[in-house]
């Protein structure tokens, strides 16, 4: 019998980093289309924030911050923002969640939702401050809320990702 040298892992980095990053990029592209439903534009949640929250809770990785940086640059280009704004606004929450990981790992959904809302508020506050300082004018608070609220309401997607891969590797618990 011949053994295969390739090790197959159903929960490898492509499963918990690659595919979610590709889906977030596709979702951002889809939601950025100029389509109106009942006279309203589609909401534009910042989908990579879901990943910036879920990935450090799943397991520490060197690939996740690089993927967030790339998604942030894509978001900057898509939303006509200064390059570097969203990579910074995604990596800061990632670092905060990574630091709080011992406390957050294994918590119930309500606690995770509260932390996700808090982390999202931190990211949007940081983006608001940077945009204000770089342009010399304060962005619209209604536009900010128009992105913040849909982002927070997408928490079930982050929770599903966390629940799917939460107990995959006991070394990181």
N, CA and C atoms as an extended XYZ file, in Angstrom:
519
Properties=species:S:1:pos:R:3:atomname:S:1:resname:S:1:resid:I:1 pbc="F F F"
N         0.827       -1.184        0.000 N   UNK     1
C         0.000        0.000        0.000 CA  UNK     1
C         0.874        1.251        0.000 C   UNK     1
N         0.448        2.190       -0.751 N   UNK     2
C         1.180        3.442       -0.864 CA  UNK     2
C         0.495        4.505       -0.009 C   UNK     2
N         1.289        5.166        0.822 N   UNK     3
C         0.740        6.211        1.682 CA  UNK     3
C         0.873        7.564        1.006 C   UNK     3
N        -0.101        8.377        1.225 N   UNK     4
C        -0.060        9.735        0.700 CA  UNK     4
C         0.728       10.615        1.662 C   UNK     4
N         1.591       11.434        1.133 N   UNK     5
C         2.376       12.335        1.972 CA  UNK     5
C         1.587       13.566        2.392 C   UNK     5
N         0.554       13.861        1.665 N   UNK     6
C        -0.255       15.045        1.987 CA  UNK     6
C        -1.130       14.760        3.197 C   UNK     6
N        -1.107       15.672        4.122 N   UNK     7
C        -1.956       15.558        5.302 CA  UNK     7
C        -3.227       16.337        5.027 C   UNK     7
N        -4.337       15.675        5.135 N   UNK     8
C        -5.619       16.321        4.843 CA  UNK     8
C        -6.215       16.835        6.144 C   UNK     8
N        -6.563       18.063        6.133 N   UNK     9
C        -7.199       18.655        7.304 CA  UNK     9
C        -8.440       19.409        6.857 C   UNK     9
N        -9.576       18.986        7.362 N   UNK    10
C       -10.825       19.654        7.007 CA  UNK    10
C       -10.950       21.008        7.682 C   UNK    10
N       -10.150       21.243        8.708 N   UNK    11
C       -10.229       22.502        9.440 CA  UNK    11
C        -8.926       23.273        9.332 C   UNK    11
N        -8.285       23.203        8.204 N   UNK    12
C        -7.035       23.922        7.984 CA  UNK    12
C        -7.276       25.408        7.803 C   UNK    12
N        -6.194       26.156        7.627 N   UNK    13
C        -6.305       27.611        7.502 CA  UNK    13
C        -7.192       28.069        6.350 C   UNK    13
N        -7.245       27.289        5.286 N   UNK    14
C        -8.115       27.692        4.167 CA  UNK    14
C        -9.582       27.676        4.598 C   UNK    14
N        -9.937       26.753        5.481 N   UNK    15
C       -11.322       26.637        5.931 CA  UNK    15
C       -11.733       27.780        6.851 C   UNK    15
N       -10.860       28.205        7.737 N   UNK    16
C       -11.272       29.220        8.705 CA  UNK    16
C       -10.691       30.591        8.413 C   UNK    16
N        -9.745       30.710        7.460 N   UNK    17
C        -9.231       32.026        7.072 CA  UNK    17
C        -9.517       32.310        5.594 C   UNK    17
N        -9.135       31.397        4.723 N   UNK    18
C        -9.227       31.637        3.279 CA  UNK    18
C       -10.637       31.830        2.765 C   UNK    18
N       -11.500       30.860        3.025 N   UNK    19
C       -12.876       30.962        2.515 CA  UNK    19
C       -13.656       32.100        3.165 C   UNK    19
N       -13.581       32.298        4.489 N   UNK    20
C       -14.293       33.456        5.054 CA  UNK    20
C       -13.783       34.794        4.514 C   UNK    20
N       -12.465       34.910        4.277 N   UNK    21
C       -11.930       36.159        3.716 CA  UNK    21
C       -12.456       36.377        2.300 C   UNK    21
N       -12.497       35.311        1.510 N   UNK    22
C       -13.016       35.425        0.137 CA  UNK    22
C       -14.502       35.780        0.154 C   UNK    22
N       -15.253       35.181        1.072 N   UNK    23
C       -16.685       35.500        1.162 CA  UNK    23
C       -16.902       36.932        1.636 C   UNK    23
N       -16.057       37.413        2.561 N   UNK    24
C       -16.176       38.804        3.016 CA  UNK    24
C       -15.882       39.767        1.873 C   UNK    24
N       -14.846       39.472        1.081 N   UNK    25
C       -14.520       40.334       -0.067 CA  UNK    25
C       -15.658       40.314       -1.085 C   UNK    25
N       -16.210       39.137       -1.354 N   UNK    26
C       -17.343       39.041       -2.280 CA  UNK    26
C       -18.569       39.756       -1.750 C   UNK    26
N       -18.834       39.628       -0.457 N   UNK    27
C       -19.969       40.317        0.155 CA  UNK    27
C       -19.812       41.826        0.107 C   UNK    27
N       -18.593       42.308        0.342 N   UNK    28
C       -18.355       43.756        0.265 CA  UNK    28
C       -18.577       44.255       -1.156 C   UNK    28
N       -18.096       43.493       -2.116 N   UNK    29
C       -18.269       43.875       -3.519 CA  UNK    29
C       -19.744       43.876       -3.908 C   UNK    29
N       -20.471       42.861       -3.473 N   UNK    30
C       -21.902       42.761       -3.767 CA  UNK    30
C       -22.685       43.904       -3.127 C   UNK    30
N       -22.400       44.210       -1.867 N   UNK    31
C       -23.133       45.264       -1.166 CA  UNK    31
C       -22.741       46.663       -1.618 C   UNK    31
N       -21.619       46.792       -2.322 N   UNK    32
C       -21.202       48.105       -2.823 CA  UNK    32
C       -21.813       48.429       -4.186 C   UNK    32
N       -22.570       47.492       -4.748 N   UNK    33
C       -23.194       47.761       -6.043 CA  UNK    33
C       -24.273       48.830       -5.888 C   UNK    33
N       -24.445       49.676       -6.897 N   UNK    34
C       -25.427       50.764       -6.794 CA  UNK    34
C       -26.857       50.286       -7.075 C   UNK    34
N       -27.355       49.405       -6.237 N   UNK    35
C       -28.716       48.881       -6.384 CA  UNK    35
C       -29.595       49.535       -5.325 C   UNK    35
N       -30.797       49.885       -5.718 N   UNK    36
C       -31.731       50.453       -4.751 CA  UNK    36
C       -32.913       49.516       -4.585 C   UNK    36
N       -33.274       49.279       -3.316 N   UNK    37
C       -34.437       48.459       -2.983 CA  UNK    37
C       -35.415       49.366       -2.248 C   UNK    37
N       -36.598       49.556       -2.829 N   UNK    38
C       -37.626       50.457       -2.280 CA  UNK    38
C       -37.071       51.870       -2.078 C   UNK    38
N       -36.197       52.296       -2.979 N   UNK    39
C       -35.647       53.641       -2.924 CA  UNK    39
C       -34.450       53.805       -2.009 C   UNK    39
N       -34.013       52.739       -1.355 N   UNK    40
C       -32.870       52.803       -0.447 CA  UNK    40
C       -31.708       52.015       -1.030 C   UNK    40
N       -30.494       52.516       -0.797 N   UNK    41
C       -29.300       51.777       -1.192 CA  UNK    41
C       -29.105       50.582       -0.265 C   UNK    41
N       -28.355       49.600       -0.741 N   UNK    42
C       -28.049       48.447        0.095 CA  UNK    42
C       -27.184       48.891        1.276 C   UNK    42
N       -27.342       48.245        2.437 N   UNK    43
C       -26.467       48.592        3.563 CA  UNK    43
C       -25.037       48.171        3.241 C   UNK    43
N       -24.084       48.850        3.815 N   UNK    44
C       -22.681       48.516        3.594 CA  UNK    44
C       -21.999       48.207        4.916 C   UNK    44
N       -22.300       47.031        5.491 N   UNK    45
C       -21.593       46.681        6.722 CA  UNK    45
C       -20.116       46.420        6.423 C   UNK    45
N       -19.294       46.628        7.405 N   UNK    46
C       -17.865       46.361        7.271 CA  UNK    46
C       -17.657       44.893        7.642 C   UNK    46
N       -17.813       44.025        6.664 N   UNK    47
C       -17.770       42.583        6.894 CA  UNK    47
C       -16.447       42.069        7.455 C   UNK    47
N       -15.293       42.649        7.115 N   UNK    48
C       -14.058       42.138        7.721 CA  UNK    48
C       -13.990       42.302        9.237 C   UNK    48
N       -14.830       43.175        9.812 N   UNK    49
C       -14.855       43.282       11.273 CA  UNK    49
C       -15.321       41.972       11.912 C   UNK    49
N       -16.181       41.245       11.203 N   UNK    50
C       -16.603       39.933       11.698 CA  UNK    50
C       -15.393       39.028       11.854 C   UNK    50
N       -14.514       39.081       10.875 N   UNK    51
C       -13.330       38.232       10.884 CA  UNK    51
C       -12.311       38.715       11.906 C   UNK    51
N       -12.183       40.039       12.050 N   UNK    52
C       -11.264       40.592       13.048 CA  UNK    52
C       -11.689       40.205       14.454 C   UNK    52
N       -12.966       39.924       14.645 N   UNK    53
C       -13.463       39.486       15.941 CA  UNK    53
C       -13.359       37.966       16.090 C   UNK    53
N       -13.710       37.227       15.062 N   UNK    54
C       -13.778       35.765       15.171 CA  UNK    54
C       -12.415       35.094       15.122 C   UNK    54
N       -11.538       35.531       14.249 N   UNK    55
C       -10.267       34.829       14.067 CA  UNK    55
C        -9.416       34.725       15.316 C   UNK    55
N        -9.238       35.784       16.116 N   UNK    56
C        -8.416       35.590       17.320 CA  UNK    56
C        -9.079       34.677       18.353 C   UNK    56
N       -10.397       34.568       18.316 N   UNK    57
C       -11.077       33.665       19.242 CA  UNK    57
C       -10.956       32.211       18.797 C   UNK    57
N       -10.864       31.998       17.494 N   UNK    58
C       -10.745       30.633       16.985 CA  UNK    58
C        -9.366       30.080       17.313 C   UNK    58
N        -8.318       30.758       16.870 N   UNK    59
C        -6.943       30.390       17.224 CA  UNK    59
C        -5.997       31.473       16.723 C   UNK    59
N        -4.910       31.696       17.465 N   UNK    60
C        -3.920       32.674       17.008 CA  UNK    60
C        -3.283       32.223       15.699 C   UNK    60
N        -2.977       33.176       14.849 N   UNK    61
C        -2.414       32.865       13.541 CA  UNK    61
C        -1.614       34.047       13.028 C   UNK    61
N        -0.603       33.756       12.229 N   UNK    62
C         0.145       34.825       11.579 CA  UNK    62
C        -0.497       35.234       10.266 C   UNK    62
N        -1.327       34.366        9.711 N   UNK    63
C        -1.963       34.624        8.428 CA  UNK    63
C        -3.157       35.567        8.586 C   UNK    63
N        -3.865       35.480        9.690 N   UNK    64
C        -5.081       36.277        9.883 CA  UNK    64
C        -4.816       37.787        9.812 C   UNK    64
N        -3.807       38.333       10.508 N   UNK    65
C        -3.565       39.777       10.372 CA  UNK    65
C        -3.196       40.188        8.946 C   UNK    65
N        -2.459       39.339        8.236 N   UNK    66
C        -2.118       39.651        6.841 CA  UNK    66
C        -3.374       39.669        5.978 C   UNK    66
N        -4.279       38.718        6.211 N   UNK    67
C        -5.538       38.691        5.461 CA  UNK    67
C        -6.387       39.918        5.800 C   UNK    67
N        -6.413       40.313        7.064 N   UNK    68
C        -7.164       41.518        7.452 CA  UNK    68
C        -6.563       42.766        6.819 C   UNK    68
N        -5.245       42.814        6.735 N   UNK    69
C        -4.598       43.952        6.085 CA  UNK    69
C        -5.018       44.034        4.615 C   UNK    69
N        -5.005       42.896        3.936 N   UNK    70
C        -5.421       42.864        2.534 CA  UNK    70
C        -6.885       43.233        2.359 C   UNK    70
N        -7.758       42.706        3.233 N   UNK    71
C        -9.176       43.054        3.167 CA  UNK    71
C        -9.389       44.538        3.455 C   UNK    71
N        -8.596       45.090        4.367 N   UNK    72
C        -8.693       46.509        4.676 CA  UNK    72
C        -8.297       47.381        3.490 C   UNK    72
N        -7.237       46.990        2.802 N   UNK    73
C        -6.840       47.739        1.599 CA  UNK    73
C        -7.914       47.654        0.520 C   UNK    73
N        -8.499       46.456        0.357 N   UNK    74
C        -9.589       46.290       -0.609 CA  UNK    74
C       -10.772       47.184       -0.233 C   UNK    74
N       -11.068       47.267        1.051 N   UNK    75
C       -12.163       48.107        1.536 CA  UNK    75
C       -11.858       49.590        1.309 C   UNK    75
N       -10.609       49.996        1.520 N   UNK    76
C       -10.218       51.384        1.254 CA  UNK    76
C       -10.447       51.747       -0.207 C   UNK    76
N       -10.055       50.856       -1.104 N   UNK    77
C       -10.224       51.109       -2.536 CA  UNK    77
C       -11.702       51.123       -2.901 C   UNK    77
N       -12.459       50.186       -2.335 N   UNK    78
C       -13.879       50.072       -2.647 CA  UNK    78
C       -14.674       51.280       -2.160 C   UNK    78
N       -14.321       51.811       -0.996 N   UNK    79
C       -15.064       52.930       -0.407 CA  UNK    79
C       -14.396       54.289       -0.647 C   UNK    79
N       -13.352       54.326       -1.490 N   UNK    80
C       -12.634       55.564       -1.792 CA  UNK    80
C       -12.108       56.230       -0.526 C   UNK    80
N       -11.514       55.445        0.345 N   UNK    81
C       -10.931       55.947        1.585 CA  UNK    81
C        -9.420       56.083        1.411 C   UNK    81
N        -8.766       56.854        2.268 N   UNK    82
C        -7.301       56.914        2.204 CA  UNK    82
C        -6.712       55.523        2.469 C   UNK    82
N        -5.722       55.144        1.681 N   UNK    83
C        -5.131       53.822        1.858 CA  UNK    83
C        -4.511       53.690        3.246 C   UNK    83
N        -4.853       52.632        3.909 N   UNK    84
C        -4.346       52.362        5.245 CA  UNK    84
C        -5.363       52.599        6.346 C   UNK    84
N        -6.462       53.274        6.033 N   UNK    85
C        -7.474       53.566        7.048 CA  UNK    85
C        -8.077       52.284        7.599 C   UNK    85
N        -8.668       51.468        6.730 N   UNK    86
C        -9.348       50.270        7.215 CA  UNK    86
C        -8.399       49.152        7.643 C   UNK    86
N        -7.201       49.016        7.046 N   UNK    87
C        -6.293       48.025        7.641 CA  UNK    87
C        -5.999       48.337        9.107 C   UNK    87
N        -5.765       49.608        9.418 N   UNK    88
C        -5.526       49.988       10.810 CA  UNK    88
C        -6.768       49.746       11.664 C   UNK    88
N        -7.934       50.111       11.118 N   UNK    89
C        -9.185       49.972       11.862 CA  UNK    89
C        -9.623       48.509       12.012 C   UNK    89
N        -9.018       47.602       11.288 N   UNK    90
C        -9.287       46.172       11.457 CA  UNK    90
C        -8.241       45.515       12.354 C   UNK    90
N        -6.996       45.961       12.257 N   UNK    91
C        -5.941       45.330       13.046 CA  UNK    91
C        -5.980       45.729       14.517 C   UNK    91
N        -6.426       46.945       14.817 N   UNK    92
C        -6.550       47.357       16.225 CA  UNK    92
C        -7.593       46.495       16.944 C   UNK    92
N        -8.813       46.318       16.406 N   UNK    93
C        -9.762       45.420       17.074 CA  UNK    93
C        -9.256       43.970       17.143 C   UNK    93
N        -8.567       43.520       16.100 N   UNK    94
C        -7.996       42.172       16.133 CA  UNK    94
C        -7.051       42.033       17.336 C   UNK    94
N        -6.189       43.031       17.535 N   UNK    95
C        -5.264       43.004       18.665 CA  UNK    95
C        -5.968       43.050       20.006 C   UNK    95
N        -7.026       43.845       20.100 N   UNK    96
C        -7.780       43.933       21.355 CA  UNK    96
C        -8.440       42.593       21.674 C   UNK    96
N        -9.061       41.971       20.680 N   UNK    97
C        -9.710       40.678       20.898 CA  UNK    97
C        -8.671       39.607       21.213 C   UNK    97
N        -7.533       39.666       20.557 N   UNK    98
C        -6.461       38.705       20.826 CA  UNK    98
C        -5.971       38.841       22.265 C   UNK    98
N        -5.851       40.072       22.750 N   UNK    99
C        -5.434       40.302       24.139 CA  UNK    99
C        -6.507       39.842       25.129 C   UNK    99
N        -7.783       39.989       24.746 N   UNK   100
C        -8.889       39.595       25.625 CA  UNK   100
C        -9.300       38.134       25.426 C   UNK   100
N        -8.593       37.415       24.582 N   UNK   101
C        -8.945       36.034       24.236 CA  UNK   101
C        -9.092       35.119       25.449 C   UNK   101
N        -8.193       35.178       26.449 N   UNK   102
C        -8.378       34.291       27.601 CA  UNK   102
C        -9.710       34.511       28.327 C   UNK   102
N       -10.180       35.742       28.322 N   UNK   103
C       -11.467       36.046       28.944 CA  UNK   103
C       -12.641       35.662       28.047 C   UNK   103
N       -12.513       35.907       26.750 N   UNK   104
C       -13.632       35.719       25.824 CA  UNK   104
C       -13.846       34.279       25.377 C   UNK   104
N       -12.798       33.477       25.356 N   UNK   105
C       -12.928       32.098       24.871 CA  UNK   105
C       -13.916       31.322       25.749 C   UNK   105
N       -14.906       30.747       25.103 N   UNK   106
C       -15.894       29.937       25.802 CA  UNK   106
C       -17.058       30.713       26.405 C   UNK   106
N       -17.102       32.015       26.206 N   UNK   107
C       -18.208       32.804       26.764 CA  UNK   107
C       -19.493       32.546       25.971 C   UNK   107
N       -20.604       32.844       26.590 N   UNK   108
C       -21.875       32.656       25.902 CA  UNK   108
C       -22.105       33.759       24.875 C   UNK   108
N       -23.078       33.532       24.024 N   UNK   109
C       -23.316       34.383       22.867 CA  UNK   109
C       -23.608       35.829       23.247 C   UNK   109
N       -24.356       36.064       24.320 N   UNK   110
C       -24.677       37.441       24.721 CA  UNK   110
C       -23.419       38.244       25.046 C   UNK   110
N       -22.480       37.612       25.727 N   UNK   111
C       -21.225       38.286       26.076 CA  UNK   111
C       -20.428       38.580       24.812 C   UNK   111
N       -20.381       37.606       23.899 N   UNK   112
C       -19.659       37.813       22.646 CA  UNK   112
C       -20.304       38.921       21.814 C   UNK   112
N       -21.639       38.994       21.800 N   UNK   113
C       -22.316       40.059       21.067 CA  UNK   113
C       -21.962       41.423       21.645 C   UNK   113
N       -21.958       41.528       22.965 N   UNK   114
C       -21.590       42.794       23.608 CA  UNK   114
C       -20.172       43.196       23.213 C   UNK   114
N       -19.252       42.252       23.252 N   UNK   115
C       -17.866       42.542       22.880 CA  UNK   115
C       -17.742       42.887       21.401 C   UNK   115
N       -18.511       42.205       20.561 N   UNK   116
C       -18.478       42.529       19.135 CA  UNK   116
C       -18.971       43.952       18.894 C   UNK   116
N       -20.039       44.340       19.567 N   UNK   117
C       -20.550       45.709       19.427 CA  UNK   117
C       -19.521       46.715       19.936 C   UNK   117
N       -18.855       46.386       21.021 N   UNK   118
C       -17.830       47.259       21.584 CA  UNK   118
C       -16.629       47.379       20.639 C   UNK   118
N       -16.196       46.263       20.086 N   UNK   119
C       -15.065       46.255       19.154 CA  UNK   119
C       -15.430       47.008       17.869 C   UNK   119
N       -16.664       46.825       17.398 N   UNK   120
C       -17.116       47.548       16.211 CA  UNK   120
C       -17.149       49.049       16.472 C   UNK   120
N       -17.627       49.440       17.647 N   UNK   121
C       -17.646       50.859       18.007 CA  UNK   121
C       -16.227       51.421       18.049 C   UNK   121
N       -15.284       50.644       18.566 N   UNK   122
C       -13.886       51.070       18.594 CA  UNK   122
C       -13.358       51.282       17.175 C   UNK   122
N       -13.639       50.337       16.286 N   UNK   123
C       -13.160       50.449       14.899 CA  UNK   123
C       -13.772       51.655       14.201 C   UNK   123
N       -15.067       51.867       14.385 N   UNK   124
C       -15.727       53.001       13.729 CA  UNK   124
C       -15.285       54.334       14.341 C   UNK   124
N       -15.059       54.364       15.637 N   UNK   125
C       -14.557       55.584       16.272 CA  UNK   125
C       -13.167       55.915       15.747 C   UNK   125
N       -12.328       54.910       15.617 N   UNK   126
C       -10.993       55.110       15.075 CA  UNK   126
C       -11.066       55.611       13.628 C   UNK   126
N       -11.928       54.999       12.821 N   UNK   127
C       -12.095       55.442       11.425 CA  UNK   127
C       -12.620       56.872       11.372 C   UNK   127
N       -13.560       57.206       12.252 N   UNK   128
C       -14.127       58.558       12.292 CA  UNK   128
C       -13.045       59.585       12.643 C   UNK   128
N       -12.238       59.265       13.653 N   UNK   129
C       -11.193       60.194       14.071 CA  UNK   129
C       -10.130       60.376       12.987 C   UNK   129
N        -9.722       59.294       12.357 N   UNK   130
C        -8.713       59.390       11.298 CA  UNK   130
C        -9.263       60.163       10.099 C   UNK   130
N       -10.513       59.883        9.725 N   UNK   131
C       -11.118       60.607        8.595 CA  UNK   131
C       -11.262       62.088        8.909 C   UNK   131
N       -11.609       62.408       10.145 N   UNK   132
C       -11.742       63.808       10.548 CA  UNK   132
C       -10.389       64.518       10.506 C   UNK   132
N        -9.372       63.857       11.036 N   UNK   133
C        -8.044       64.481       11.065 CA  UNK   133
C        -7.434       64.602        9.673 C   UNK   133
N        -7.665       63.609        8.826 N   UNK   134
C        -7.035       63.650        7.502 CA  UNK   134
C        -7.733       64.620        6.543 C   UNK   134
N        -9.049       64.795        6.704 N   UNK   135
C        -9.762       65.681        5.779 CA  UNK   135
C       -10.014       67.070        6.359 C   UNK   135
N        -9.908       67.196        7.657 N   UNK   136
C       -10.186       68.484        8.286 CA  UNK   136
C       -11.663       68.756        8.483 C   UNK   136
N       -12.512       67.796        8.084 N   UNK   137
C       -13.966       67.918        8.250 CA  UNK   137
C       -14.489       66.636        8.883 C   UNK   137
N       -15.472       66.789        9.736 N   UNK   138
C       -16.060       65.614       10.375 CA  UNK   138
C       -17.025       64.922        9.412 C   UNK   138
N       -16.897       63.603        9.251 N   UNK   139
C       -17.860       62.871        8.412 CA  UNK   139
C       -19.249       62.889        9.041 C   UNK   139
N       -20.237       62.565        8.254 N   UNK   140
C       -21.617       62.543        8.727 CA  UNK   140
C       -21.811       61.434        9.758 C   UNK   140
N       -22.396       61.804       10.878 N   UNK   141
C       -22.678       60.800       11.908 CA  UNK   141
C       -23.780       59.831       11.466 C   UNK   141
N       -24.719       60.320       10.635 N   UNK   142
C       -25.757       59.426       10.124 CA  UNK   142
C       -25.173       58.371        9.192 C   UNK   142
N       -24.205       58.760        8.382 N   UNK   143
C       -23.538       57.795        7.509 CA  UNK   143
C       -22.757       56.787        8.336 C   UNK   143
N       -22.132       57.263        9.409 N   UNK   144
C       -21.410       56.371       10.311 CA  UNK   144
C       -22.358       55.358       10.946 C   UNK   144
N       -23.491       55.823       11.431 N   UNK   145
C       -24.485       54.910       11.997 CA  UNK   145
C       -25.059       53.974       10.944 C   UNK   145
N       -25.155       54.464        9.707 N   UNK   146
C       -25.647       53.644        8.607 CA  UNK   146
C       -24.726       52.488        8.266 C   UNK   146
N       -23.466       52.559        8.685 N   UNK   147
C       -22.550       51.428        8.522 CA  UNK   147
C       -22.394       50.654        9.821 C   UNK   147
N       -22.414       51.338       10.941 N   UNK   148
C       -22.215       50.682       12.232 CA  UNK   148
C       -23.344       49.705       12.554 C   UNK   148
N       -24.583       50.145       12.416 N   UNK   149
C       -25.726       49.296       12.788 CA  UNK   149
C       -25.788       48.013       11.944 C   UNK   149
N       -25.682       48.088       10.610 N   UNK   150
C       -25.683       46.835        9.846 CA  UNK   150
C       -24.488       45.935       10.171 C   UNK   150
N       -23.351       46.539       10.507 N   UNK   151
C       -22.184       45.729       10.879 CA  UNK   151
C       -22.467       44.957       12.155 C   UNK   151
N       -23.017       45.621       13.156 N   UNK   152
C       -23.320       44.946       14.426 CA  UNK   152
C       -24.394       43.876       14.219 C   UNK   152
N       -25.336       44.127       13.326 N   UNK   153
C       -26.399       43.150       13.090 CA  UNK   153
C       -25.921       41.904       12.342 C   UNK   153
N       -24.715       41.936       11.814 N   UNK   154
C       -24.174       40.744       11.150 CA  UNK   154
C       -23.432       39.831       12.130 C   UNK   154
N       -23.541       40.096       13.415 N   UNK   155
C       -22.874       39.273       14.424 CA  UNK   155
C       -23.189       37.783       14.300 C   UNK   155
N       -24.402       37.367       13.959 N   UNK   156
C       -24.643       35.919       13.848 CA  UNK   156
C       -23.685       35.207       12.886 C   UNK   156
N       -23.187       35.901       11.885 N   UNK   157
C       -22.206       35.288       10.977 CA  UNK   157
C       -20.884       35.025       11.705 C   UNK   157
N       -20.433       35.980       12.502 N   UNK   158
C       -19.204       35.789       13.283 CA  UNK   158
C       -19.404       34.687       14.311 C   UNK   158
N       -20.565       34.666       14.936 N   UNK   159
C       -20.846       33.639       15.935 CA  UNK   159
C       -20.874       32.246       15.304 C   UNK   159
N       -21.433       32.139       14.112 N   UNK   160
C       -21.453       30.843       13.425 CA  UNK   160
C       -20.036       30.380       13.103 C   UNK   160
N       -19.175       31.292       12.693 N   UNK   161
C       -17.785       30.943       12.404 CA  UNK   161
C       -17.067       30.502       13.676 C   UNK   161
N       -17.293       31.211       14.765 N   UNK   162
C       -16.672       30.850       16.045 CA  UNK   162
C       -17.151       29.483       16.496 C   UNK   162
N       -18.453       29.234       16.432 N   UNK   163
C       -18.990       27.950       16.879 CA  UNK   163
C       -18.507       26.794       16.006 C   UNK   163
N       -18.317       27.045       14.726 N   UNK   164
C       -17.874       25.971       13.832 CA  UNK   164
C       -16.446       25.526       14.130 C   UNK   164
N       -15.571       26.486       14.420 N   UNK   165
C       -14.153       26.163       14.585 CA  UNK   165
C       -13.651       26.338       16.011 C   UNK   165
N       -14.524       26.570       16.967 N   UNK   166
C       -14.115       26.903       18.328 CA  UNK   166
C       -13.268       25.815       18.986 C   UNK   166
N       -13.666       24.588       18.928 N   UNK   167
C       -12.980       23.523       19.649 CA  UNK   167
C       -12.138       22.640       18.742 C   UNK   167
N       -11.699       23.163       17.630 N   UNK   168
C       -10.950       22.359       16.676 CA  UNK   168
C        -9.576       21.984       17.224 C   UNK   168
N        -8.874       22.913       17.826 N   UNK   169
C        -7.517       22.665       18.288 CA  UNK   169
C        -7.410       23.026       19.758 C   UNK   169
N        -7.297       22.013       20.606 N   UNK   170
C        -7.274       22.224       22.051 CA  UNK   170
C        -5.991       22.899       22.527 C   UNK   170
N        -4.938       22.955       21.708 N   UNK   171
C        -3.699       23.598       22.112 CA  UNK   171
C        -3.878       25.085       22.382 C   UNK   171
N        -4.863       25.707       21.757 N   UNK   172
C        -5.049       27.142       21.879 CA  UNK   172
C        -6.163       27.516       22.838 C   UNK   172
N        -6.617       26.629       23.661 N   UNK   173
C        -7.678       26.908       24.642 CA  UNK   173
C        -7.086       27.405       25.916 C   UNK   173
